[in-house]
PDB file of C-alpha atoms in Angstrom:
ATOM      1  CA  MET A 337     102.182  81.365 114.148  1.00  0.00           C
ATOM      2  CA  ARG A 338      99.880  84.084 112.863  1.00  0.00           C
ATOM      3  CA  VAL A 339     100.482  86.083 116.772  1.00  0.00           C
ATOM      4  CA  SER A 340     103.738  85.461 115.832  1.00  0.00           C
ATOM      5  CA  LEU A 341     104.212  87.259 112.780  1.00  0.00           C
ATOM      6  CA  ALA A 342     102.403  89.877 114.425  1.00  0.00           C
ATOM      7  CA  ILE A 343     104.130  90.567 116.796  1.00  0.00           C
ATOM      8  CA  LEU A 344     107.671  90.679 114.449  1.00  0.00           C
ATOM      9  CA  GLY A 345     105.831  92.944 112.195  1.00  0.00           C
ATOM     10  CA  ARG A 346     104.563  94.541 114.672  1.00  0.00           C
ATOM     11  CA  VAL A 347     108.454  94.980 116.517  1.00  0.00           C
ATOM     12  CA  ALA A 348     109.868  95.363 113.132  1.00  0.00           C
ATOM     13  CA  LEU A 349     108.126  98.860 112.760  1.00  0.00           C
ATOM     14  CA  GLU A 350     108.762  99.757 116.546  1.00  0.00           C
ATOM     15  CA  GLN A 351     111.628  98.625 118.270  1.00  0.00           C
ATOM     16  CA  PRO A 352     112.322  98.202 120.734  1.00  0.00           C
ATOM     17  CA  ILE A 353     109.103  97.521 122.437  1.00  0.00           C
ATOM     18  CA  GLY A 354     107.729  95.808 125.575  1.00  0.00           C
ATOM     19  CA  PRO A 355     105.354  93.505 125.891  1.00  0.00           C
ATOM     20  CA  SER A 356     102.759  95.536 127.672  1.00  0.00           C
ATOM     21  CA  ALA A 357     102.926  98.098 124.320  1.00  0.00           C
ATOM     22  CA  LEU A 358     102.381  94.677 122.314  1.00  0.00           C
ATOM     23  CA  ALA A 359      99.865  93.279 123.808  1.00  0.00           C
ATOM     24  CA  ARG A 360      97.826  97.043 123.641  1.00  0.00           C
ATOM     25  CA  ALA A 361      99.102  97.816 119.736  1.00  0.00           C
ATOM     26  CA  LEU A 362      97.576  93.929 119.130  1.00  0.00           C
ATOM     27  CA  ASN A 363      94.895  93.705 121.063  1.00  0.00           C
ATOM     28  CA  LEU A 364      96.125  90.425 122.758  1.00  0.00           C
ATOM     29  CA  PRO A 365      96.277  89.111 126.541  1.00  0.00           C
ATOM     30  CA  LYS A 366      99.763  90.194 127.786  1.00  0.00           C
ATOM     31  CA  SER A 367     100.687  87.032 128.839  1.00  0.00           C
ATOM     32  CA  THR A 368      99.882  85.362 125.335  1.00  0.00           C
ATOM     33  CA  VAL A 369     102.251  88.049 124.182  1.00  0.00           C
ATOM     34  CA  GLN A 370     105.111  87.169 126.622  1.00  0.00           C
ATOM     35  CA  ARG A 371     105.200  83.424 125.156  1.00  0.00           C
ATOM     36  CA  HIS A 372     105.377  84.148 121.447  1.00  0.00           C
ATOM     37  CA  LEU A 373     108.640  86.505 122.784  1.00  0.00           C
ATOM     38  CA  LYS A 374     110.061  83.913 124.899  1.00  0.00           C
ATOM     39  CA  LEU A 375     109.534  81.287 120.969  1.00  0.00           C
ATOM     40  CA  LEU A 376     110.880  83.999 119.023  1.00  0.00           C
ATOM     41  CA  ALA A 377     113.364  84.789 120.782  1.00  0.00           C
ATOM     42  CA  GLU A 378     114.910  80.915 121.033  1.00  0.00           C
ATOM     43  CA  GLU A 379     114.811  80.705 116.998  1.00  0.00           C
ATOM     44  CA  GLY A 380     116.245  83.665 117.193  1.00  0.00           C
ATOM     45  CA  TRP A 381     113.775  85.871 114.961  1.00  0.00           C
ATOM     46  CA  LEU A 382     114.034  88.419 118.386  1.00  0.00           C
ATOM     47  CA  VAL A 383     116.282  89.486 121.129  1.00  0.00           C
ATOM     48  CA  PRO A 384     116.296  91.724 124.168  1.00  0.00           C
ATOM     49  CA  ALA A 385     117.105  95.216 123.132  1.00  0.00           C
ATOM     50  CA  ALA A 386     120.598  96.400 124.874  1.00  0.00           C
ATOM     51  CA  ASP A 387     119.557  99.707 126.388  1.00  0.00           C
ATOM     52  CA  ALA A 388     115.982  99.373 127.376  1.00  0.00           C
ATOM     53  CA  THR A 389     114.859  97.126 130.362  1.00  0.00           C
ATOM     54  CA  GLN A 390     112.341  94.531 129.057  1.00  0.00           C
ATOM     55  CA  LYS A 391     112.226  95.497 125.089  1.00  0.00           C
ATOM     56  CA  TRP A 392     112.963  94.094 122.252  1.00  0.00           C
ATOM     57  CA  GLN A 393     114.738  94.186 118.832  1.00  0.00           C
ATOM     58  CA  MET A 394     115.207  92.302 115.601  1.00  0.00           C
ATOM     59  CA  GLY A 395     116.988  89.536 116.191  1.00  0.00           C
ATOM     60  CA  PRO A 396     120.137  87.998 114.127  1.00  0.00           C
ATOM     61  CA  ALA A 397     117.471  85.190 111.864  1.00  0.00           C
ATOM     62  CA  ALA A 398     115.005  88.641 110.742  1.00  0.00           C
ATOM     63  CA  GLN A 399     118.582  90.402 110.022  1.00  0.00           C
ATOM     64  CA  GLU A 400     120.030  87.935 108.148  1.00  0.00           C
ATOM     65  CA  LEU A 401     116.801  87.542 106.580  1.00  0.00           C
ATOM     66  CA  ALA A 402     116.898  91.502 105.676  1.00  0.00           C
ATOM     67  CA  ARG A 403     120.425  90.818 103.981  1.00  0.00           C
ATOM     68  CA  ARG A 404     119.489  87.779 101.592  1.00  0.00           C
ATOM     69  CA  ALA A 405     117.199  89.762  98.776  1.00  0.00           C
ATOM     70  CA  PRO A 406     114.432  87.530  97.505  1.00  0.00           C
ATOM     71  CA  THR A 407     115.456  88.245  94.268  1.00  0.00           C
ATOM     72  CA  GLU A 408     118.838  86.914  94.303  1.00  0.00           C
ATOM     73  CA  LEU A 409     116.994  83.335  95.312  1.00  0.00           C
ATOM     74  CA  GLY A 410     114.487  84.482  92.580  1.00  0.00           C
ATOM     75  CA  LEU A 411     111.378  84.804  94.650  1.00  0.00           C
ATOM     76  CA  ARG A 412     109.032  83.188  91.702  1.00  0.00           C
ATOM     77  CA  ASP A 413     111.268  79.589  91.714  1.00  0.00           C
ATOM     78  CA  VAL A 414     110.891  80.135  95.696  1.00  0.00           C
ATOM     79  CA  ALA A 415     107.228  80.406  95.905  1.00  0.00           C
ATOM     80  CA  LEU A 416     105.947  78.138  92.598  1.00  0.00           C
ATOM     81  CA  PRO A 417     106.283  74.587  94.898  1.00  0.00           C
ATOM     82  CA  VAL A 418     104.221  75.915  97.678  1.00  0.00           C
ATOM     83  CA  MET A 419     101.610  77.921  95.716  1.00  0.00           C
ATOM     84  CA  ARG A 420     101.424  75.159  93.273  1.00  0.00           C
ATOM     85  CA  ARG A 421     100.896  73.075  97.366  1.00  0.00           C
ATOM     86  CA  LEU A 422      98.074  75.766  98.050  1.00  0.00           C
ATOM     87  CA  ALA A 423      96.229  75.538  94.393  1.00  0.00           C
ATOM     88  CA  GLU A 424      96.151  71.832  95.409  1.00  0.00           C
ATOM     89  CA  SER A 425      95.021  71.807  98.617  1.00  0.00           C
ATOM     90  CA  SER A 426      92.480  74.378  97.938  1.00  0.00           C
ATOM     91  CA  LEU A 427      91.369  74.020  94.457  1.00  0.00           C
ATOM     92  CA  GLU A 428      91.105  77.912  94.120  1.00  0.00           C
ATOM     93  CA  THR A 429      93.841  80.020  92.270  1.00  0.00           C
ATOM     94  CA  VAL A 430      96.767  81.126  93.923  1.00  0.00           C
ATOM     95  CA  TYR A 431      98.723  84.500  93.075  1.00  0.00           C
ATOM     96  CA  LEU A 432     101.291  85.940  94.192  1.00  0.00           C
ATOM     97  CA  ALA A 433     101.804  89.682  94.457  1.00  0.00           C
ATOM     98  CA  VAL A 434     104.579  92.669  94.937  1.00  0.00           C
ATOM     99  CA  PRO A 435     104.134  95.700  96.352  1.00  0.00           C
ATOM    100  CA  THR A 436     105.589  98.478  93.336  1.00  0.00           C
ATOM    101  CA  GLY A 437     104.956 101.848  95.112  1.00  0.00           C
ATOM    102  CA  ASP A 438     101.434 102.559  95.626  1.00  0.00           C
ATOM    103  CA  THR A 439     100.238  99.764  93.574  1.00  0.00           C
ATOM    104  CA  ALA A 440     100.543  95.751  93.781  1.00  0.00           C
ATOM    105  CA  VAL A 441     101.943  93.739  90.552  1.00  0.00           C
ATOM    106  CA  LEU A 442     100.778  89.576  90.250  1.00  0.00           C
ATOM    107  CA  ILE A 443     103.685  88.604  89.661  1.00  0.00           C
ATOM    108  CA  GLU A 444     102.756  84.763  89.264  1.00  0.00           C
ATOM    109  CA  ARG A 445     100.048  83.017  89.171  1.00  0.00           C
ATOM    110  CA  VAL A 446      98.557  78.712  89.715  1.00  0.00           C
ATOM    111  CA  ASP A 447      95.447  77.758  88.064  1.00  0.00           C
ATOM    112  CA  SER A 448      92.303  76.409  89.851  1.00  0.00           C
ATOM    113  CA  PRO A 449      91.839  73.054  88.296  1.00  0.00           C
ATOM    114  CA  GLN A 450      88.178  74.043  88.231  1.00  0.00           C
ATOM    115  CA  PRO A 451      86.236  74.831  85.471  1.00  0.00           C
ATOM    116  CA  VAL A 452      84.668  78.069  87.050  1.00  0.00           C
ATOM    117  CA  ARG A 453      87.700  80.446  88.202  1.00  0.00           C
ATOM    118  CA  THR A 454      88.572  83.939  88.767  1.00  0.00           C
ATOM    119  CA  TYR A 455      92.053  84.875  86.328  1.00  0.00           C
ATOM    120  CA  ASN A 456      93.694  87.823  86.383  1.00  0.00           C
ATOM    121  CA  PRO A 457      96.990  87.896  83.900  1.00  0.00           C
ATOM    122  CA  LEU A 458     100.456  88.051  85.065  1.00  0.00           C
ATOM    123  CA  GLY A 459     101.687  91.881  85.100  1.00  0.00           C
ATOM    124  CA  THR A 460      98.474  93.193  86.177  1.00  0.00           C
ATOM    125  CA  GLN A 461      98.294  96.342  88.078  1.00  0.00           C
ATOM    126  CA  ILE A 462      96.032  96.079  91.571  1.00  0.00           C
ATOM    127  CA  PRO A 463      95.243  98.741  94.199  1.00  0.00           C
ATOM    128  CA  LEU A 464      96.293  98.045  97.872  1.00  0.00           C
ATOM    129  CA  HIS A 465      92.809  98.335  98.561  1.00  0.00           C
ATOM    130  CA  GLY A 466      89.946  95.964  97.707  1.00  0.00           C
ATOM    131  CA  PRO A 467      91.879  92.724  95.998  1.00  0.00           C
ATOM    132  CA  ALA A 468      92.945  90.514  99.619  1.00  0.00           C
ATOM    133  CA  THR A 469      96.725  90.771  97.989  1.00  0.00           C
ATOM    134  CA  GLY A 470      96.937  94.333  97.688  1.00  0.00           C
ATOM    135  CA  LYS A 471      95.776  94.643 101.571  1.00  0.00           C
ATOM    136  CA  ALA A 472      98.250  91.835 103.307  1.00  0.00           C
ATOM    137  CA  ILE A 473     101.008  94.324 101.329  1.00  0.00           C
ATOM    138  CA  LEU A 474      99.372  97.762 102.515  1.00  0.00           C
ATOM    139  CA  ALA A 475      98.856  96.381 106.324  1.00  0.00           C
ATOM    140  CA  HIS A 476     102.435  95.959 106.803  1.00  0.00           C
ATOM    141  CA  LEU A 477     103.657  99.609 104.873  1.00  0.00           C
ATOM    142  CA  THR A 478     104.612 102.256 107.503  1.00  0.00           C
ATOM    143  CA  PRO A 479     101.671 103.897 109.582  1.00  0.00           C
ATOM    144  CA  GLU A 480     102.454 106.722 107.669  1.00  0.00           C
ATOM    145  CA  THR A 481     101.641 105.367 104.229  1.00  0.00           C
ATOM    146  CA  GLN A 482      98.691 103.360 105.813  1.00  0.00           C
ATOM    147  CA  ALA A 483      97.672 107.210 106.968  1.00  0.00           C
ATOM    148  CA  ARG A 484      97.777 108.299 103.706  1.00  0.00           C
ATOM    149  CA  PHE A 485      95.816 105.985 102.203  1.00  0.00           C
ATOM    150  CA  ILE A 486      92.894 105.984 104.874  1.00  0.00           C
ATOM    151  CA  ALA A 487      92.849 109.505 104.763  1.00  0.00           C
ATOM    152  CA  SER A 488      92.356 110.057 100.317  1.00  0.00           C
ATOM    153  CA  ALA A 489      89.508 109.407  98.505  1.00  0.00           C
ATOM    154  CA  LEU A 490      90.123 105.808  97.701  1.00  0.00           C
ATOM    155  CA  PRO A 491      88.401 104.658  94.828  1.00  0.00           C
ATOM    156  CA  ALA A 492      84.793 102.116  95.516  1.00  0.00           C
ATOM    157  CA  PHE A 493      85.748  99.621  92.814  1.00  0.00           C
ATOM    158  CA  THR A 494      82.060  97.811  94.414  1.00  0.00           C
ATOM    159  CA  PRO A 495      79.671  98.670  96.968  1.00  0.00           C
ATOM    160  CA  HIS A 496      81.580  96.701  98.851  1.00  0.00           C
ATOM    161  CA  THR A 497      84.997  98.352  98.657  1.00  0.00           C
ATOM    162  CA  VAL A 498      86.382  99.604 102.288  1.00  0.00           C
ATOM    163  CA  GLN A 499      87.170 103.018 102.751  1.00  0.00           C
ATOM    164  CA  GLY A 500      88.038 105.140 105.431  1.00  0.00           C
ATOM    165  CA  GLY A 501      87.834 104.313 109.346  1.00  0.00           C
ATOM    166  CA  GLN A 502      86.925 100.462 108.354  1.00  0.00           C
ATOM    167  CA  LEU A 503      89.952 100.304 106.039  1.00  0.00           C
ATOM    168  CA  ARG A 504      91.651 101.587 109.170  1.00  0.00           C
ATOM    169  CA  GLU A 505      89.695  98.531 110.896  1.00  0.00           C
ATOM    170  CA  GLN A 506      90.960  96.291 108.502  1.00  0.00           C
ATOM    171  CA  LEU A 507      94.169  96.748 108.825  1.00  0.00           C
ATOM    172  CA  GLN A 508      94.404  96.172 112.349  1.00  0.00           C
ATOM    173  CA  ARG A 509      93.051  92.902 111.855  1.00  0.00           C
ATOM    174  CA  ILE A 510      94.968  91.885 109.816  1.00  0.00           C
ATOM    175  CA  ARG A 511      97.713  92.756 111.375  1.00  0.00           C
ATOM    176  CA  VAL A 512      96.714  90.441 114.212  1.00  0.00           C
ATOM    177  CA  ASP A 513      94.868  87.629 112.227  1.00  0.00           C
ATOM    178  CA  GLY A 514      97.783  86.744 109.764  1.00  0.00           C
ATOM    179  CA  PHE A 515      95.715  87.118 106.516  1.00  0.00           C
ATOM    180  CA  ALA A 516      93.283  89.350 104.517  1.00  0.00           C
ATOM    181  CA  VAL A 517      89.659  88.627 103.362  1.00  0.00           C
ATOM    182  CA  ASN A 518      88.161  90.321 100.479  1.00  0.00           C
ATOM    183  CA  VAL A 519      84.577  89.712  99.878  1.00  0.00           C
ATOM    184  CA  GLY A 520      83.673  91.655  97.034  1.00  0.00           C
ATOM    185  CA  GLU A 521      85.621  94.690  97.663  1.00  0.00           C
ATOM    186  CA  TRP A 522      87.128  95.115  94.376  1.00  0.00           C
ATOM    187  CA  ARG A 523      85.273  92.697  91.975  1.00  0.00           C
ATOM    188  CA  SER A 524      81.870  91.677  92.827  1.00  0.00           C
ATOM    189  CA  ASP A 525      81.894  87.977  92.246  1.00  0.00           C
ATOM    190  CA  VAL A 526      85.049  87.795  93.252  1.00  0.00           C
ATOM    191  CA  VAL A 527      86.538  86.440  96.963  1.00  0.00           C
ATOM    192  CA  GLY A 528      90.360  86.612  97.887  1.00  0.00           C
ATOM    193  CA  ILE A 529      92.615  85.058 101.212  1.00  0.00           C
ATOM    194  CA  ALA A 530      96.080  86.090 101.170  1.00  0.00           C
ATOM    195  CA  SER A 531      99.016  86.696 103.147  1.00  0.00           C
ATOM    196  CA  PRO A 532     102.111  88.638 103.368  1.00  0.00           C
ATOM    197  CA  ILE A 533     105.647  87.691 103.730  1.00  0.00           C
ATOM    198  CA  LEU A 534     107.923  90.052 106.226  1.00  0.00           C
ATOM    199  CA  ASP A 535     111.102  90.992 105.610  1.00  0.00           C
ATOM    200  CA  GLY A 536     113.610  91.343 108.420  1.00  0.00           C
ATOM    201  CA  GLU A 537     112.230  94.529 109.025  1.00  0.00           C
ATOM    202  CA  GLY A 538     108.910  93.952 108.893  1.00  0.00           C
ATOM    203  CA  ARG A 539     108.457  95.172 105.480  1.00  0.00           C
ATOM    204  CA  PRO A 540     105.982  93.465 102.839  1.00  0.00           C
ATOM    205  CA  LEU A 541     108.198  91.525 100.263  1.00  0.00           C
ATOM    206  CA  CYS A 542     105.229  89.741  98.613  1.00  0.00           C
ATOM    207  CA  SER A 543     101.484  88.009  99.203  1.00  0.00           C
ATOM    208  CA  ILE A 544     100.473  84.993  98.466  1.00  0.00           C
ATOM    209  CA  GLY A 545      96.757  84.838  98.290  1.00  0.00           C
ATOM    210  CA  ILE A 546      93.362  82.667  97.071  1.00  0.00           C
ATOM    211  CA  SER A 547      91.155  84.140  95.028  1.00  0.00           C
ATOM    212  CA  MET A 548      87.703  82.402  93.908  1.00  0.00           C
ATOM    213  CA  PRO A 549      84.206  82.867  92.610  1.00  0.00           C
ATOM    214  CA  VAL A 550      81.777  83.845  95.099  1.00  0.00           C
ATOM    215  CA  SER A 551      79.558  81.669  94.461  1.00  0.00           C
ATOM    216  CA  ARG A 552      82.243  78.935  96.120  1.00  0.00           C
ATOM    217  CA  HIS A 553      82.538  81.468  99.405  1.00  0.00           C
ATOM    218  CA  ASP A 554      81.559  80.063 102.558  1.00  0.00           C
ATOM    219  CA  PRO A 555      81.887  82.184 105.370  1.00  0.00           C
ATOM    220  CA  ALA A 556      83.033  79.594 107.897  1.00  0.00           C
ATOM    221  CA  ARG A 557      85.869  78.215 106.040  1.00  0.00           C
ATOM    222  CA  LEU A 558      87.678  81.770 106.059  1.00  0.00           C
ATOM    223  CA  ALA A 559      89.675  80.691 109.500  1.00  0.00           C
ATOM    224  CA  GLU A 560      90.479  77.582 107.098  1.00  0.00           C
ATOM    225  CA  TRP A 561      91.613  79.618 103.809  1.00  0.00           C
ATOM    226  CA  GLY A 562      92.854  82.340 106.348  1.00  0.00           C
ATOM    227  CA  SER A 563      95.145  79.577 108.011  1.00  0.00           C
ATOM    228  CA  ALA A 564      96.566  78.097 104.746  1.00  0.00           C
ATOM    229  CA  THR A 565      97.907  81.073 103.185  1.00  0.00           C
ATOM    230  CA  ALA A 566      99.652  82.668 106.739  1.00  0.00           C
ATOM    231  CA  HIS A 567     101.731  78.579 106.382  1.00  0.00           C
ATOM    232  CA  ALA A 568     101.864  79.078 102.494  1.00  0.00           C
ATOM    233  CA  ALA A 569     103.322  82.883 103.366  1.00  0.00           C
ATOM    234  CA  ALA A 570     105.407  80.785 106.320  1.00  0.00           C
ATOM    235  CA  ALA A 571     107.105  78.452 103.838  1.00  0.00           C
ATOM    236  CA  ILE A 572     107.701  80.642 101.310  1.00  0.00           C
ATOM    237  CA  LEU A 573     109.752  82.961 104.133  1.00  0.00           C
ATOM    238  CA  ALA A 574     111.356  79.732 104.730  1.00  0.00           C
ATOM    239  CA  ALA A 575     112.322  78.996 101.848  1.00  0.00           C
ATOM    240  CA  VAL A 576     113.648  82.094 101.327  1.00  0.00           C
ATOM    241  CA  SER A 577     115.550  82.562 104.139  1.00  0.00           C
ATOM    242  CA  GLY A 578     116.722  79.220 105.039  1.00  0.00           C
ATOM    243  CA  ARG A 579     115.143  78.589 107.903  1.00  0.00           C
ATOM    244  CA  ASP A 580     112.318  76.757 109.132  1.00  0.00           C
ATOM    245  CA  PRO A 581     108.666  78.315 109.346  1.00  0.00           C
ATOM    246  CA  LEU A 582     107.476  79.605 112.665  1.00  0.00           C
ATOM    247  CA  LEU A 583     105.315  77.227 114.214  1.00  0.00           C
TER     248      LEU A 583
END
């Protein structure tokens, strides 16, 4: 699923685009890209470009999603049941963030049932570098916007805040993995894992993330947590679009 989402996002940015260019951009085997292109085409998310040989563009399912604004369906109402399930399974606090210019805003939260937990009030404005929910959004903004962020003098919130070339590498990794990781980059005692929810053109609608105290951080579980947020993002996308999540 993570690979499918990465391919879908890249096609949205560079359509029409062929499997060779996708494989190079995402650092994936061409055979893997071709397999996922076939799956995405079968579900209507991609179609062959009419005027380009072996190139792909966004399909009717993605176009329909773009037409159906999430505000129309009530993004919070759509996301809240998914957030509750994620909080219940992870036992950690779950946040929903939406992009607002060069920052993002936390618009929903489901608290961890554990007595020691992270907390940010709804309406908190967060940077796009540092928090996982912010980086999940930044990784899917336009290349020009990302380049501007990388070249600018971004504030270092902690000694672990990633900037410059390291941030560029992180954003590429996020697009491939389908989730962002923050280990003490915004607040030194907080760890976050988040995935984006993208519209039909590959633009970030919002991001969903798990947040926990660094004392509960287990590097061996990052892939598990990342998969959980990616599945939650797919579930929100499915609820917004009225389709099954990509598998």
